[in-house]
Tab-separated table of C-alpha atoms in Angstrom:
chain	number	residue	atom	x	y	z
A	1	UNK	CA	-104.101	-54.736	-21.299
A	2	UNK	CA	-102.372	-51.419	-20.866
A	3	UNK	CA	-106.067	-49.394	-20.751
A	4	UNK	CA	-107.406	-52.029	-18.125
A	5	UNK	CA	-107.381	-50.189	-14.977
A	6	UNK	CA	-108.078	-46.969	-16.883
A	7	UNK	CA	-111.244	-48.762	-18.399
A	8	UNK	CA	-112.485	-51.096	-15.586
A	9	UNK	CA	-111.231	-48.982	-12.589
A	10	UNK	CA	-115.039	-47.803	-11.528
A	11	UNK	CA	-116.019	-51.581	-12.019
A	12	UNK	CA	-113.509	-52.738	-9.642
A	13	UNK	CA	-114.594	-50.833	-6.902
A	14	UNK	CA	-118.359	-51.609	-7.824
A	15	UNK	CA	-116.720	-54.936	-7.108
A	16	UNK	CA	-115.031	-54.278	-4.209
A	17	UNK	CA	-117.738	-52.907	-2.512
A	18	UNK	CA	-119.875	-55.845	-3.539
A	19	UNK	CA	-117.459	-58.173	-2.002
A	20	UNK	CA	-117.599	-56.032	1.276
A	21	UNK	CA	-121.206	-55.835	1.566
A	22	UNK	CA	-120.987	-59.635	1.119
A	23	UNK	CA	-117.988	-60.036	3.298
A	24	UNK	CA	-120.426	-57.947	6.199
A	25	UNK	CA	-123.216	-59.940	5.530
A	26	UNK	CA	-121.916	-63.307	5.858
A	27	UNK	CA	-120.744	-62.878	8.968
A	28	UNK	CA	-123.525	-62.379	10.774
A	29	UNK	CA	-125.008	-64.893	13.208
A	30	UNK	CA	-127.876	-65.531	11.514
A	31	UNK	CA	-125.942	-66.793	9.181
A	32	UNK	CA	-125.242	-70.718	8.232
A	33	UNK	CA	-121.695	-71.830	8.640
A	34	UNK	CA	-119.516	-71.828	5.624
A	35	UNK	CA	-121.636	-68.729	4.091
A	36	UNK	CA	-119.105	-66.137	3.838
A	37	UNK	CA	-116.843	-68.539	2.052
A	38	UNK	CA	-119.557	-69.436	-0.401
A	39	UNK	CA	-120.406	-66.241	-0.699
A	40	UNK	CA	-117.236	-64.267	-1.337
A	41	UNK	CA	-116.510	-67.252	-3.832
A	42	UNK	CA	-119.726	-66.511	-6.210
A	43	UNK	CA	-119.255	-62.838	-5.481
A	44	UNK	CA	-115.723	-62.732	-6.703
A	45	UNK	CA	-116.465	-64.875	-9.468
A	46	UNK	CA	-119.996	-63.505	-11.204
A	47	UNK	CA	-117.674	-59.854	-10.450
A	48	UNK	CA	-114.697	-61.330	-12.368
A	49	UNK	CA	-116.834	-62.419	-14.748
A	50	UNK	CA	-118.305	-59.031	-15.415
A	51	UNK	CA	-115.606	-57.045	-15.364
A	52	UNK	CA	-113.473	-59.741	-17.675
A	53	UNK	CA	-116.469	-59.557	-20.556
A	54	UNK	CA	-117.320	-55.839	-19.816
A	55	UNK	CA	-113.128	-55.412	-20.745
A	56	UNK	CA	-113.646	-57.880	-23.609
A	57	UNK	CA	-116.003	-56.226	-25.163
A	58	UNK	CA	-114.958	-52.482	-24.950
A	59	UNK	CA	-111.326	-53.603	-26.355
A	60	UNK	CA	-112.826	-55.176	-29.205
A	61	UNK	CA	-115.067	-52.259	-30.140
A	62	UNK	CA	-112.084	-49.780	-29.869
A	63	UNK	CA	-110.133	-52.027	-32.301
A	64	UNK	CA	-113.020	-51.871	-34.411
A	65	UNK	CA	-113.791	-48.319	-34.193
A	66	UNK	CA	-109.827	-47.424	-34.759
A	67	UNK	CA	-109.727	-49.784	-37.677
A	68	UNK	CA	-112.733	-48.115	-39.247
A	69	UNK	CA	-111.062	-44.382	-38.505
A	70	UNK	CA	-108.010	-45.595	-40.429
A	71	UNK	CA	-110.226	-47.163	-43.425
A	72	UNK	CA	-111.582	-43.347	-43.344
A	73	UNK	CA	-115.614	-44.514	-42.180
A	74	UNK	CA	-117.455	-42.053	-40.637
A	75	UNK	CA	-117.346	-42.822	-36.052
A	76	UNK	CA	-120.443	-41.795	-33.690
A	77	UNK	CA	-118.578	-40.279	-30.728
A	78	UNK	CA	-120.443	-39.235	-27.100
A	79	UNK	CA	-120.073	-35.624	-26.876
A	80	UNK	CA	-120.460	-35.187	-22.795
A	81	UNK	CA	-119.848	-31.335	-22.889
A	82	UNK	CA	-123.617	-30.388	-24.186
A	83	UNK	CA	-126.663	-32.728	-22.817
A	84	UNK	CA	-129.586	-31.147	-24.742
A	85	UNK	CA	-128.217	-30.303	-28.095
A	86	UNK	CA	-125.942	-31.968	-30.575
A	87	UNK	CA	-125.478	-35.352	-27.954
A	88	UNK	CA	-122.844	-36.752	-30.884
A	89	UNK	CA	-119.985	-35.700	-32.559
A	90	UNK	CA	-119.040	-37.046	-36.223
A	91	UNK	CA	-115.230	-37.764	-35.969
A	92	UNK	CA	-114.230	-39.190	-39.627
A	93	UNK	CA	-110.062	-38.092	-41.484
A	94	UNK	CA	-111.821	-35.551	-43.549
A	95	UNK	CA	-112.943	-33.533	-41.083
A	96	UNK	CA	-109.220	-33.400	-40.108
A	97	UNK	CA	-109.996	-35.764	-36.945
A	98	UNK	CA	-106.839	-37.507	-35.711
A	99	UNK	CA	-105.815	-40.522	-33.740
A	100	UNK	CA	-103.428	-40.388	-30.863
A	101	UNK	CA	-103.040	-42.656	-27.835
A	102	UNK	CA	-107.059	-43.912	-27.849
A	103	UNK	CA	-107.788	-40.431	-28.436
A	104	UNK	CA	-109.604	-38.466	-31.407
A	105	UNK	CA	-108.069	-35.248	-31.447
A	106	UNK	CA	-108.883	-32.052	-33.754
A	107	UNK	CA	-107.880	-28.507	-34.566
A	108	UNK	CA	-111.827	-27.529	-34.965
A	109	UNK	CA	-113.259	-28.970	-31.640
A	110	UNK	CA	-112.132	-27.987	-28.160
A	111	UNK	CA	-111.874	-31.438	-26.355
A	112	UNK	CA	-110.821	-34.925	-27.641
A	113	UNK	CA	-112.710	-38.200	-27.773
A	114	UNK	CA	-111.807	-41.325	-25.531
A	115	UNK	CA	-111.820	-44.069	-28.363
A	116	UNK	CA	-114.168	-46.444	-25.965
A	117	UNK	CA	-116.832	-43.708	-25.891
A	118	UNK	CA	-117.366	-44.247	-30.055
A	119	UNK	CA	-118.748	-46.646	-32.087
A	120	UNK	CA	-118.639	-46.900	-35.984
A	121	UNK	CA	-121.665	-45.391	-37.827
């Protein structure tokens, strides 16, 4: 629960806005009495729903992917530096990869790895 804000924080203000759009909308005239209420309420709760399975999901793949580091398996990380050209990086122990705080660090690459941007090859 400690990464939540640092994974979901762009999906909260997704949501946010969402719920102000909403908020702006249902308060027009045109609208029927008792909209924004309805509204905001299935709003809130397809964005909590979202969010809560989008969190789900990335937690459980980042337990996965550090339990596979640690069994020594080979990880497909996201390399975000170069766009045309080598798109992936292989992190795996023997290439002397490391894992610190949700991050794969090494002495032979430049940057680290945010754990939730790999997946286990």
């Amino acid at each position: 629960m400690n990464n939540f804000f640092y994974l979901e924080g762009a999906y909260l203000i997704l949501g946010a806005f969402a719920l102000l759009i909403t908020l702006f909308v249902t308060t027009r005239s045109f609208m029927a009495k008792g909209a924004m209420k309805k509204g905001l309420l299935w709003v809130s709760l397809v964005v909590v729903v979202m969010v809560s399975a989008h969190y789900v999901i990335t937690s459980n793949r980042m337990a996965e992917v550090a339990a596979a580091f640690e069994k020594g398996l080979p990880i497909i990380c996201e390399s975000r530096a170069t766009r045309k050209v080598a798109q992936t990086v292989i992190v795996q122990k023997s290439y002397e990869w490391r894992l610190e705080a949700y991050n794969f660090i090494s002495p032979n690459y430049t940057r680290p790895f945010f754990i939730a941007r790999c997946i286990v090859k």
